[in-house]
XYZ file of C-alpha atoms in Angstrom:
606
model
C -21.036 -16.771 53.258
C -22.217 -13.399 51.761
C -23.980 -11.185 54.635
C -26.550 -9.826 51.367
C -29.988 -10.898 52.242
C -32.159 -12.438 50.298
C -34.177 -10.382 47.723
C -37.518 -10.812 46.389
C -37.651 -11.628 42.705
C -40.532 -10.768 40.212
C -38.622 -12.005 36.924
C -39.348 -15.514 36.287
C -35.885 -17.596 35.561
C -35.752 -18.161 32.286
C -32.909 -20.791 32.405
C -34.931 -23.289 34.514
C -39.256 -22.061 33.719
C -39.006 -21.538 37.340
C -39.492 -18.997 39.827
C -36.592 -15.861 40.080
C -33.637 -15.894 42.187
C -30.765 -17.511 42.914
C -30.054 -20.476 45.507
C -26.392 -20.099 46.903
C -25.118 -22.498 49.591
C -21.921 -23.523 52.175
C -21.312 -26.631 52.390
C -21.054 -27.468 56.352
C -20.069 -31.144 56.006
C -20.622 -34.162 58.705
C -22.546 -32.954 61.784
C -22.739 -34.952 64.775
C -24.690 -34.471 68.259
C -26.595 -35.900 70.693
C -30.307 -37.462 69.685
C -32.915 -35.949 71.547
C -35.319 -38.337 70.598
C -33.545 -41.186 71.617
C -31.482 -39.367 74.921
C -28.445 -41.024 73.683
C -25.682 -39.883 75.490
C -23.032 -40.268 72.724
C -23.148 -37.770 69.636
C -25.258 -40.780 67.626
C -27.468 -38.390 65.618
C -25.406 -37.488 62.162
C -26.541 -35.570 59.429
C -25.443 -33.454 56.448
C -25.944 -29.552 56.744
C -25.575 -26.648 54.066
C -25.836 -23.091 55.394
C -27.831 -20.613 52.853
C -29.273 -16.998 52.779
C -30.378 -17.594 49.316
C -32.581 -20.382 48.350
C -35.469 -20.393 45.492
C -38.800 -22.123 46.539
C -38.458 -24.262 43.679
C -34.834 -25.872 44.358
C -35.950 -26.592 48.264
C -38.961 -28.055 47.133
C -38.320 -30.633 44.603
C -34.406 -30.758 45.065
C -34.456 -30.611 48.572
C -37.540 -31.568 50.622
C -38.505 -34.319 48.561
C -34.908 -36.010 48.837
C -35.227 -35.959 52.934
C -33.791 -32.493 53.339
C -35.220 -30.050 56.662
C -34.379 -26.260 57.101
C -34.107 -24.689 60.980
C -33.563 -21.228 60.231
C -30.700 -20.886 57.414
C -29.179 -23.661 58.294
C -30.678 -27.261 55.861
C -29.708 -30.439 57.049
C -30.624 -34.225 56.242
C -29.780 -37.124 57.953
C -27.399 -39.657 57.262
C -30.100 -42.790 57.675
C -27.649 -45.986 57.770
C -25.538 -44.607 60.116
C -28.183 -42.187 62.640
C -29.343 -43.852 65.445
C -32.694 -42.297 64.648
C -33.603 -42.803 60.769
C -36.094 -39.861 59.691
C -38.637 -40.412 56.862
C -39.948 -37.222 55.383
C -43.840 -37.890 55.396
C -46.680 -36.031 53.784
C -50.285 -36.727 52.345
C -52.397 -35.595 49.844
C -55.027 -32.999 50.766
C -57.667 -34.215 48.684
C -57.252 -37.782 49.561
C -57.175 -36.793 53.587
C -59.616 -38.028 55.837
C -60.455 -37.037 59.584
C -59.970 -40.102 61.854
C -62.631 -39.858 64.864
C -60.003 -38.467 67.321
C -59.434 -35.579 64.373
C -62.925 -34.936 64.359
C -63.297 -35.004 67.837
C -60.243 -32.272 68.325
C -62.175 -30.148 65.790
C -65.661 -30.173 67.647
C -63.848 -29.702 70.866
C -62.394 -26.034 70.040
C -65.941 -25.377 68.159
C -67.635 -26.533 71.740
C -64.837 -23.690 73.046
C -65.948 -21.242 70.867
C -69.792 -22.107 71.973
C -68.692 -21.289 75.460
C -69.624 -24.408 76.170
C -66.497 -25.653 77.646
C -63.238 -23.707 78.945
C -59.912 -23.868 78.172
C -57.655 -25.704 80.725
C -53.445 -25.709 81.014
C -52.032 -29.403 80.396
C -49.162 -31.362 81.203
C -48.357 -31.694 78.029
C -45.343 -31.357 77.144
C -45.028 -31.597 72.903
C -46.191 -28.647 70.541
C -47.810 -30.893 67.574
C -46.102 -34.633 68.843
C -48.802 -35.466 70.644
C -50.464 -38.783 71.399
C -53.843 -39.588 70.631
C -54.199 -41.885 73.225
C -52.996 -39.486 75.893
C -55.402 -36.935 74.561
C -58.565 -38.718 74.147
C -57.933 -40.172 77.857
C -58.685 -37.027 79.294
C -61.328 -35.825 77.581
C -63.261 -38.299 75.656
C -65.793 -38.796 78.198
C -66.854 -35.366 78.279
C -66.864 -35.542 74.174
C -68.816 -38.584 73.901
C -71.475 -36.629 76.288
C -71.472 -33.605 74.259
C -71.925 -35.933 71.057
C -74.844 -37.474 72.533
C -76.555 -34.674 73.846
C -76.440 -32.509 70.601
C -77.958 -36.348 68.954
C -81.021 -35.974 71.518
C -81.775 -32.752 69.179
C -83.771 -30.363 72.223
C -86.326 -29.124 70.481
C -85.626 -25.185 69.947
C -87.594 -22.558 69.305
C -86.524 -21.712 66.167
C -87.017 -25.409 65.107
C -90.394 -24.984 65.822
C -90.536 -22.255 63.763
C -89.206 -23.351 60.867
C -91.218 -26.630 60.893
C -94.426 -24.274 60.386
C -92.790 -22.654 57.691
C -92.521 -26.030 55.942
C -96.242 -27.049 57.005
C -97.648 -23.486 55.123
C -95.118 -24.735 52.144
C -97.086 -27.978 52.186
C -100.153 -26.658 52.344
C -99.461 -24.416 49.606
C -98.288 -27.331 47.126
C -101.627 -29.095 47.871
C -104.274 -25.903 47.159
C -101.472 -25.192 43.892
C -102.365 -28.951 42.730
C -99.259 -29.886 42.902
C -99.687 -32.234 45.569
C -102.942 -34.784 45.641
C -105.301 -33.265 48.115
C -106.156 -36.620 49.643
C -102.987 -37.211 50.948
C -102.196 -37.568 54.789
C -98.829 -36.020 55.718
C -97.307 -35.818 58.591
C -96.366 -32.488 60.196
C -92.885 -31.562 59.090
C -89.858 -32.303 61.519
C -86.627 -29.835 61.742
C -83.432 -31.505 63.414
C -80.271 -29.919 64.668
C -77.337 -31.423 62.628
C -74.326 -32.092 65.303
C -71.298 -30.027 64.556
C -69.001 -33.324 63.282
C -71.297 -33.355 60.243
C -71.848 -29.955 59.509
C -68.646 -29.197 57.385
C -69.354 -32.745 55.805
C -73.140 -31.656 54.499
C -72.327 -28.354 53.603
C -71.155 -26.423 50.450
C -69.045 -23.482 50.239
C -68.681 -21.480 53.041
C -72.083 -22.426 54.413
C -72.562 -24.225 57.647
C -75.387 -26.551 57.768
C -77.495 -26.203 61.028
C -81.053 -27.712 60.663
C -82.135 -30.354 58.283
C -85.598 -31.715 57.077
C -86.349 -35.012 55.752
C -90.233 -33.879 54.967
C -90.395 -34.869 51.236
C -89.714 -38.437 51.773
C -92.948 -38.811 54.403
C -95.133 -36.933 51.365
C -93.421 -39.376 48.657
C -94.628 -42.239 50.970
C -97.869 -40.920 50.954
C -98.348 -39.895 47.489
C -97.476 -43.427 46.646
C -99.656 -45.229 49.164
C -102.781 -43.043 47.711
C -101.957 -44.326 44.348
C -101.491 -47.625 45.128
C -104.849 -47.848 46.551
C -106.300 -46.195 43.615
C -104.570 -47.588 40.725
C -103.051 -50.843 42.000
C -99.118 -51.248 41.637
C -99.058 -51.168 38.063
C -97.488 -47.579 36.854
C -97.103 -46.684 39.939
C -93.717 -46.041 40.010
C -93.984 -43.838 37.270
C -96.402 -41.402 38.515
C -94.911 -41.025 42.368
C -92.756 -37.723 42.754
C -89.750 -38.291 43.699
C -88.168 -36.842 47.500
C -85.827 -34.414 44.840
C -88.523 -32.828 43.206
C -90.974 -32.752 46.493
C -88.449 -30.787 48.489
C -87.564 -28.302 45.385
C -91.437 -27.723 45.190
C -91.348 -27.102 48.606
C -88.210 -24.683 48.286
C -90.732 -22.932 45.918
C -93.242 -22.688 47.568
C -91.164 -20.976 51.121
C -88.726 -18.691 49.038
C -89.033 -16.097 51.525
C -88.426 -18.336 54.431
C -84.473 -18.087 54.388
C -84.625 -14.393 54.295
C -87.289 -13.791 57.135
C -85.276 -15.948 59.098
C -81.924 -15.402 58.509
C -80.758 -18.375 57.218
C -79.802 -19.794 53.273
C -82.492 -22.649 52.384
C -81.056 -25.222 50.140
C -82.077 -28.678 49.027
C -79.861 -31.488 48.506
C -80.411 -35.608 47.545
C -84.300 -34.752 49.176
C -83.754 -33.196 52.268
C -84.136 -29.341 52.982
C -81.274 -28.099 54.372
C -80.997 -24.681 56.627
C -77.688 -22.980 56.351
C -76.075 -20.134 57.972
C -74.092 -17.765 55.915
C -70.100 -17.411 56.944
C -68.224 -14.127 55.757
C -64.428 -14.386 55.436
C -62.529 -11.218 55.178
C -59.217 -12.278 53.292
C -55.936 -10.362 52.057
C -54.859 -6.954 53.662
C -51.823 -5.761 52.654
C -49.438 -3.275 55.023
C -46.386 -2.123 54.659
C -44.664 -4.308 52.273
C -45.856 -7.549 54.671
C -48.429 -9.589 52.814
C -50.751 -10.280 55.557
C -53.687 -13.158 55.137
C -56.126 -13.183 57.606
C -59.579 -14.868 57.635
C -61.959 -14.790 60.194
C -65.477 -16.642 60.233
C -68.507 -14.988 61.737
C -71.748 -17.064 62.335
C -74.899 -14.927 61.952
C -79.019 -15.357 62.228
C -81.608 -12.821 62.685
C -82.114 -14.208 66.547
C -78.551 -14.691 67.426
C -78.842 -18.711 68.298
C -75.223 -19.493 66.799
C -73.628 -16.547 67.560
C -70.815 -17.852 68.626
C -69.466 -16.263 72.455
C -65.854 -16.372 71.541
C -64.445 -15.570 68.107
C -61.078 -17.420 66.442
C -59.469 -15.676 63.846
C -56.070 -16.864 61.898
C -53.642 -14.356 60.386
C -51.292 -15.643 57.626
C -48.327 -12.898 58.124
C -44.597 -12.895 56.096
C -42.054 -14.289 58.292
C -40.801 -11.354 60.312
C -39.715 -10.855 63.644
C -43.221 -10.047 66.314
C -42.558 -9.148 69.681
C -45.859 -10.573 70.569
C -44.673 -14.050 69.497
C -41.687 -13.917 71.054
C -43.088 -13.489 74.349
C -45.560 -16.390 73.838
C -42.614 -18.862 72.086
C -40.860 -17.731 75.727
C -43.778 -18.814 77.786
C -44.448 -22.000 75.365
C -41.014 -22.927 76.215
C -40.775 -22.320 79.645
C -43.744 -24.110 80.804
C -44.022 -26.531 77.736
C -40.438 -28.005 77.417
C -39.068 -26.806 80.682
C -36.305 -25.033 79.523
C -34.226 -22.572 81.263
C -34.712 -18.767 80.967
C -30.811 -18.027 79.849
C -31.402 -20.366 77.178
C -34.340 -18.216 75.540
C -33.089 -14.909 73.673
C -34.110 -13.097 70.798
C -31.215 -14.060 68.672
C -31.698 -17.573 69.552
C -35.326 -17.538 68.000
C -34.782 -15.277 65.106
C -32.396 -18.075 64.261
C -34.756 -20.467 65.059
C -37.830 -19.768 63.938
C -37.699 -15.944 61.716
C -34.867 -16.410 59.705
C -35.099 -18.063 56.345
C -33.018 -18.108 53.136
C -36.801 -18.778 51.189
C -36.888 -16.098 48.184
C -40.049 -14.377 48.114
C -42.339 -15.030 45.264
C -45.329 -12.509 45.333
C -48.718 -13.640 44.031
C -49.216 -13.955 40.802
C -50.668 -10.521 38.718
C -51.773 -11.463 35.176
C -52.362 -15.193 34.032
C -49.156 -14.757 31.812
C -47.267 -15.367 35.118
C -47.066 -19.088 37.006
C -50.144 -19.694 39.125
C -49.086 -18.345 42.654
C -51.383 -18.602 45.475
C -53.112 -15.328 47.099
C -50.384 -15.382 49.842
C -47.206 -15.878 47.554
C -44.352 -18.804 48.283
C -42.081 -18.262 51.055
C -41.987 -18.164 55.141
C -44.810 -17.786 57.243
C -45.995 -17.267 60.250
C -49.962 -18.434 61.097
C -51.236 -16.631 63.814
C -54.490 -18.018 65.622
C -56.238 -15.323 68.109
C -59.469 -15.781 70.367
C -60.711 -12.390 71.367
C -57.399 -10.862 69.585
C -55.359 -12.756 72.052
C -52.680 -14.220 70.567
C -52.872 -18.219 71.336
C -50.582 -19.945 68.696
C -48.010 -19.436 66.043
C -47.668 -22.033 63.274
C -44.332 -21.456 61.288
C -45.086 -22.887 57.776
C -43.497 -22.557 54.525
C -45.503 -22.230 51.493
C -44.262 -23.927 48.040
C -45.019 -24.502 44.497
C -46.218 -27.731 45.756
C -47.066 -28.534 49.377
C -47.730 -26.610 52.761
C -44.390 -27.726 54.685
C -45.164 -27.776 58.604
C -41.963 -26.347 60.863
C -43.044 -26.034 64.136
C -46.144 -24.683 66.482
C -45.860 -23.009 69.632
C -48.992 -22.213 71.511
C -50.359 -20.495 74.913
C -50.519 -23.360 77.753
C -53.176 -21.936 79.231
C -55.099 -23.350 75.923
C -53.560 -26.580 76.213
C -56.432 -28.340 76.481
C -57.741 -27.556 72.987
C -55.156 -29.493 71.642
C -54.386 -26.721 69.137
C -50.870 -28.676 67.801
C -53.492 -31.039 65.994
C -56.668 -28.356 65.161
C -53.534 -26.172 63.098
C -52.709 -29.171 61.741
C -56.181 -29.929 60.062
C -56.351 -26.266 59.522
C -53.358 -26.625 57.245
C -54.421 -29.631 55.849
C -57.902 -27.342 54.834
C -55.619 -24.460 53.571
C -54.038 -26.537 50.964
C -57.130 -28.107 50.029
C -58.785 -24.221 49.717
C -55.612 -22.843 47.543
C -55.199 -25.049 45.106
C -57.886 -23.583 43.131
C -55.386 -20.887 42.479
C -52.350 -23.002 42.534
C -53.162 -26.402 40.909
C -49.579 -28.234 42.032
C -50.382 -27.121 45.654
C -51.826 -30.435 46.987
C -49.691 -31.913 49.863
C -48.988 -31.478 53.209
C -45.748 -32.026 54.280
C -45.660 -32.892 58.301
C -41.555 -32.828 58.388
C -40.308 -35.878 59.962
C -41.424 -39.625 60.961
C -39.309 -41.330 63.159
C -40.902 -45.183 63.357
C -39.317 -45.922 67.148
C -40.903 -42.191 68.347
C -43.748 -42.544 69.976
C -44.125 -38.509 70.130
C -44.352 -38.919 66.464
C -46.994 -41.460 66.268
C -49.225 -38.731 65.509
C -48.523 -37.889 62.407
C -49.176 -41.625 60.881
C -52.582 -41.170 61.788
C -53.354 -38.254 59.599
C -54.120 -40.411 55.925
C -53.416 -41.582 53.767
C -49.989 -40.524 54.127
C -46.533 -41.487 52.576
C -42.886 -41.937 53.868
C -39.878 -41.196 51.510
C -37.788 -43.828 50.147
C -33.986 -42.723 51.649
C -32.295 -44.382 48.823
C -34.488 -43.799 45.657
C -36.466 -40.851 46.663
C -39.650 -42.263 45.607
C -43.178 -41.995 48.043
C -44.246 -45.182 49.187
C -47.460 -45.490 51.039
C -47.266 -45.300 55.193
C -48.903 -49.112 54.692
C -46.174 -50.405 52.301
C -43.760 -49.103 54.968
C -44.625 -50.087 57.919
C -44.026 -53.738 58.311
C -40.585 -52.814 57.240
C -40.174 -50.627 59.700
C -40.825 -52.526 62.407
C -37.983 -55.021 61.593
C -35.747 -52.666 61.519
C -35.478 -49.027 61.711
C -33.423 -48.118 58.498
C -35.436 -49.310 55.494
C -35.018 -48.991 51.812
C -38.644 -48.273 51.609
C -39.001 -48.384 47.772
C -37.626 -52.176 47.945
C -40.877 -53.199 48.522
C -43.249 -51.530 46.296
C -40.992 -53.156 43.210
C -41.827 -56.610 45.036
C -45.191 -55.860 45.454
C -46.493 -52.798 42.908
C -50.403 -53.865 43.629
C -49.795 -52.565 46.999
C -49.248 -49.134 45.579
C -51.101 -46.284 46.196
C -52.840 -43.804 43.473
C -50.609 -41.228 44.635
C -47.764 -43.449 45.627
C -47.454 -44.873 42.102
C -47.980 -41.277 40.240
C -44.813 -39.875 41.964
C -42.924 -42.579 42.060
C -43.000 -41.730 37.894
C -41.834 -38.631 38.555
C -38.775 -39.126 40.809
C -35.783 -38.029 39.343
C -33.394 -40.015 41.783
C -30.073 -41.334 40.735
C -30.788 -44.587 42.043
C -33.959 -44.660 39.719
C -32.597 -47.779 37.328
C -30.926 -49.811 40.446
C -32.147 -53.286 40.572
C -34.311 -54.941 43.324
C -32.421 -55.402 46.817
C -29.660 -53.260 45.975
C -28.585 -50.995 48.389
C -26.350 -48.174 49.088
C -23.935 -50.010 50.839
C -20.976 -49.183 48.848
C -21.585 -45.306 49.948
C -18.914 -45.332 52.364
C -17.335 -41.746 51.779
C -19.468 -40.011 54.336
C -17.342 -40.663 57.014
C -14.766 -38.946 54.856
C -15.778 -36.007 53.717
C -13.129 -33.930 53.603
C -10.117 -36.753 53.096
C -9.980 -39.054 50.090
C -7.536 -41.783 50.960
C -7.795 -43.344 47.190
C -5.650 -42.035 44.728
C -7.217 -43.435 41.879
C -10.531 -41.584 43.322
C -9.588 -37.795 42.055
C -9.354 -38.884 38.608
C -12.972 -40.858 38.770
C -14.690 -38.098 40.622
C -13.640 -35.162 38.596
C -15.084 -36.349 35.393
C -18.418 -36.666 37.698
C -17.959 -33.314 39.143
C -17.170 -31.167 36.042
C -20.181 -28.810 36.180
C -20.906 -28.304 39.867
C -21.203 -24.029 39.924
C -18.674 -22.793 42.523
C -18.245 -19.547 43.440
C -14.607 -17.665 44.698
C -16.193 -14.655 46.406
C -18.053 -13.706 43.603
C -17.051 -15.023 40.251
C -19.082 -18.581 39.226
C -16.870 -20.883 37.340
C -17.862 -24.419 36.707
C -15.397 -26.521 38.051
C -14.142 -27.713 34.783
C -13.104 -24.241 34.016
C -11.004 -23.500 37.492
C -7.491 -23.317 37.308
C -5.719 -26.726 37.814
C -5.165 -26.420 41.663
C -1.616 -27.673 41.855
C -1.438 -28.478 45.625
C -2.147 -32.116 45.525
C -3.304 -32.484 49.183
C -5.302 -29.236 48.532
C -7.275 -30.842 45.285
C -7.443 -34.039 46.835
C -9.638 -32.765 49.570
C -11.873 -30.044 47.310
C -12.884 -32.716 44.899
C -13.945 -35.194 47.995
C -16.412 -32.530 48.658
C -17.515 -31.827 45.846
C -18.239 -35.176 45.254
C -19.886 -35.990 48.827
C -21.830 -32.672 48.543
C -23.569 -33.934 44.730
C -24.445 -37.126 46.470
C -26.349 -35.652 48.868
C -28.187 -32.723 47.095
C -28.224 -34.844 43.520
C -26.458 -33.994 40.030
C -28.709 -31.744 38.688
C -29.311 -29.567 41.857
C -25.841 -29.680 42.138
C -24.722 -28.130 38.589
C -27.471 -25.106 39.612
C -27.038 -24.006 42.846
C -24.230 -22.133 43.176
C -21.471 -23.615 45.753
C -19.523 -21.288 47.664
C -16.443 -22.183 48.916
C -14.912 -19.916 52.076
């Protein structure tokens, strides 16, 4: 394999409409080791692997990843599902469909409670950087969440509740002297509740927080219609009565200067008045060559009631090698997974974890150019800080069409916070934010499912989500799947949605149009049984087999230390043995990356 690293590429390819670059790959053949999700102690867990320095984001992402391929490092791989002893289903969702279970929600208002100073961070057992169990984590600390809920539902009357209820009594008062309220009405005094933090995202718009909430207008509509009624009867009196929108938009008229004298953004919505606190988010610095991303959220208000005692900030960064991480992947490893300091070195996680054969694409300049998020495609590293101390790392890569989750490693002393699942809605969030600017940015990839896992239980539980069909390549929903997969652990997935198409998703159903599998046109119950030559890779003990294959094989690129040549237009490689064994992996190696990605990447034989 060439030693040249990867370059970034501002031409677009004009061959493909795609982004620049070139993907080049090694084919590495059959690999076979022990499971360690299973402990097996024979070398049960087989897979495919390529080794690349040179990979576009397009080809990984719709060649690759969405036909069950994973990188670690350079090195891609994809398992061999009949014949692993642990199948893995590539699994994503779509972020605008996704929706926080209670256990999500709770994770979220427990680091928000954090940043509150409310609670304190505490080191865990546990032992699993996102593979985490619910159950496990809501045992320890749902009581104390529960109580939180229920105290912030009490609503203590503060201060500046108080306050702002007057406001809304002089903006009453104001409506009724105007005319624009009958002056024989009896209203209430206004009421201001805290909204708990689980809804405040929910109720909100833009960057706004929503922190107080009035329901005032519908008391006045109440009365307004009651003082008709006795007046006129019921007859038109439906027709005269305000209604709660217009009440609480006279009322924003009336206190215009409210939101500024206090500090907050006044807004009404569906009747209620809503107080919001502004957010500022400082976004894109650029140093050296490293695109960095960093947003940080500030709560303000004139009298400093949400300013919040600890402050979280999240850095997207280029994947590039950080000293600082290093030491906290050391510590996350040593106390997290247990393993042994001579196993931990730099080259080990540069390999790991920095490395990556992604080509840069650089965001987009003019609208000429494809629509490229603010951040670019490639390899990232997420960096979340509380008080500019370095907590977690998320390593991420960014594509034309998903956020594709690699791995998290995070301080233990925060284990507590159960930051593997907060990053993940954060992601989730991210995608959701970005596709304004990238419009075929809208899933979230969460790597592998493995059904017989429970460490990767997890991830079914962020929905609605979808599994990948080994055979056709097609997304069938996490539903659909299931009940196969709890027969049995191999599963042609897809099998089932042709049986039963109703059960389909929305999503499920759009990209199963837009597969581009080889197995596309195969009927009902047919499997790949007959796919036997994996366990022969490199020896093809059919004679008649050279002459079928080549014709197949024809226009896979190959490259002979530098010159491409389809192989077609190679000279005819007279050793028999020799040929017999190049064209049985060619053949194995378009199988498992597919013809097309096959007769475009370039494959380079050493």
């Amino acid at each position: 394999m060439s030693s040249k690293k990867a370059k970034t590429k501002d031409e677009a390819s004009s061959s493909r409409g795609g982004f620049g670059g070139e993907s080049i790959v090694a084919d590495c053949g059959l690999n076979r080791s022990t499971c360690g999700y299973c402990k097996s102690s024979t070398r049960s867990s087989i897979s495919h692997g390529l080794w690349t320095e040179s990979l576009t984001v397009n080809d990984y992402q719709v060649a690759l990843l969405d036909r069950g391929w994973r990188r670690s490092g350079c090195f891609l791989y994809k398992p061999e599902m009949e014949k692993t002893c642990c199948p893995s289903y590539t699994i994503r969702l779509k972020a605008s469909g996704f929706v926080p279970s209670k256990e999500q929600q709770r994770v979220r208002r427990r680091l928000e409670r954090f940043l509150d100073g409310e609670l304190d961070a505490k080191p865990s057992e546990q032992t699993e950087e996102q593979d985490v169990s619910f159950s496990r984590e809501v045992s320890v600390s749902v009581r104390k969440s529960l109580g939180s809920a229920k105290r912030e539902q009490n609503n203590e009357v503060e201060p500046i509740m108080k306050d702002l209820s007057e406001q809304i009594d002089i903006a009453v008062q104001k409506c009724i002297q105007s005319g624009e309220f009958p002056c024989n009405i009896q209203i209430p005094k206004a009421s201001v509740k805290k909204v708990i933090s689980a809804k405040r995202k929910k109720l909100a718009e833009g960057s706004e927080e929503l922190l107080y909430t009035s329901n005032i207008a519908f008391p006045i509509v109440a009365a307004i219609k009651h003082t008709h009624t006795s007046e006129k009867g019921k007859k038109n009196v439906e027709e005269s009565v305000l209604s709660a929108e217009v009440v609480s938009e006279k009322l924003l008229s009336a206190m215009d200067k409210v939101g500024k004298f206090m500090g907050f953004s006044v807004k009404v919505c569906k009747g209620h008045i809503n107080f919001l606190s502004a957010t500022r988010v400082v976004t894109s610095s650029e140093r050296n060559d490293e695109e960095s991303f960093s947003t940080t959220t500030r709560k303000s208000s004139s009298n400093n009631l949400h300013a919040r005692k600890r402050k979280l900030e999240m850095h997207l960064k280029r994947s590039s090698f950080d000293p600082e991480e290093y030491e906290l992947y050391k510590r996350y490893q040593l106390k997290v997974h247990n393993d042994k300091p001579e196993s931990i070195s730099e080259t080990s996680y540069k390999r790991f974890l920095v490395d990556t054969p992604l080509i840069e694409v650089p965001p987009s300049r003019n609208d000429d150019q494809e629509k490229v998020p603010p951040c670019g495609f490639g390899s990232y590293h997420q960096q979340y800080r509380v008080d500019d101390r370095l907590i977690a790392v998320g390593v991420i890569d960014i594509l034309p069409k998903c956020l594709s989750s690699k791995y998290l490693f995070w301080d233990p002393d925060f284990a507590s916070l159960s930051i593997g699942n907060y990053s993940a809605l954060q992601e989730i969030d991210w995608v959701k934010q970005n596709q304004a600017h990238c419009s075929t940015l809208e899933y979230y990839y969460l790597g592998y499912y493995i059904h017989s896992c429970n460490k990767m239980k997890y991830k079914a539980a962020y929905r609605p989500s979808e599994l990948l069909c080994p055979l056709r390549y097609q997304w069938v929903p996490f539903e659909v799947a299931k009940p196969l997969l709890d027969k049995k652990p191999y599963s042609v997935l897809s099998n089932y949605t042709k049986v039963s198409p109703s059960s389909s998703s929305p999503q499920a159903s759009e990209t199963l149009g837009e597969s581009t599998s080889e197995h596309e046109d195969m009927e009902q119950g047919v499997t790949n049984d007959d796919d036997d030559d994996d366990d022969v890779m490199y020896n093809s003990d059919e004679d008649s087999d050279s002459s079928r294959n080549r014709s197949d094989i024809t226009n896979i690129l190959i490259s002979f230390d530098g010159p491409r040549l389809r192989y077609k237009d190679i000279p005819r490689i007279k050793n028999r043995m020799v040929l017999k064994e190049l064209e049985s992996r060619l053949v194995n190696y378009q199988k498992v990356v597919g013809a097309e990605l096959s007769e475009r990447m370039v494959y380079e034989l050493r």
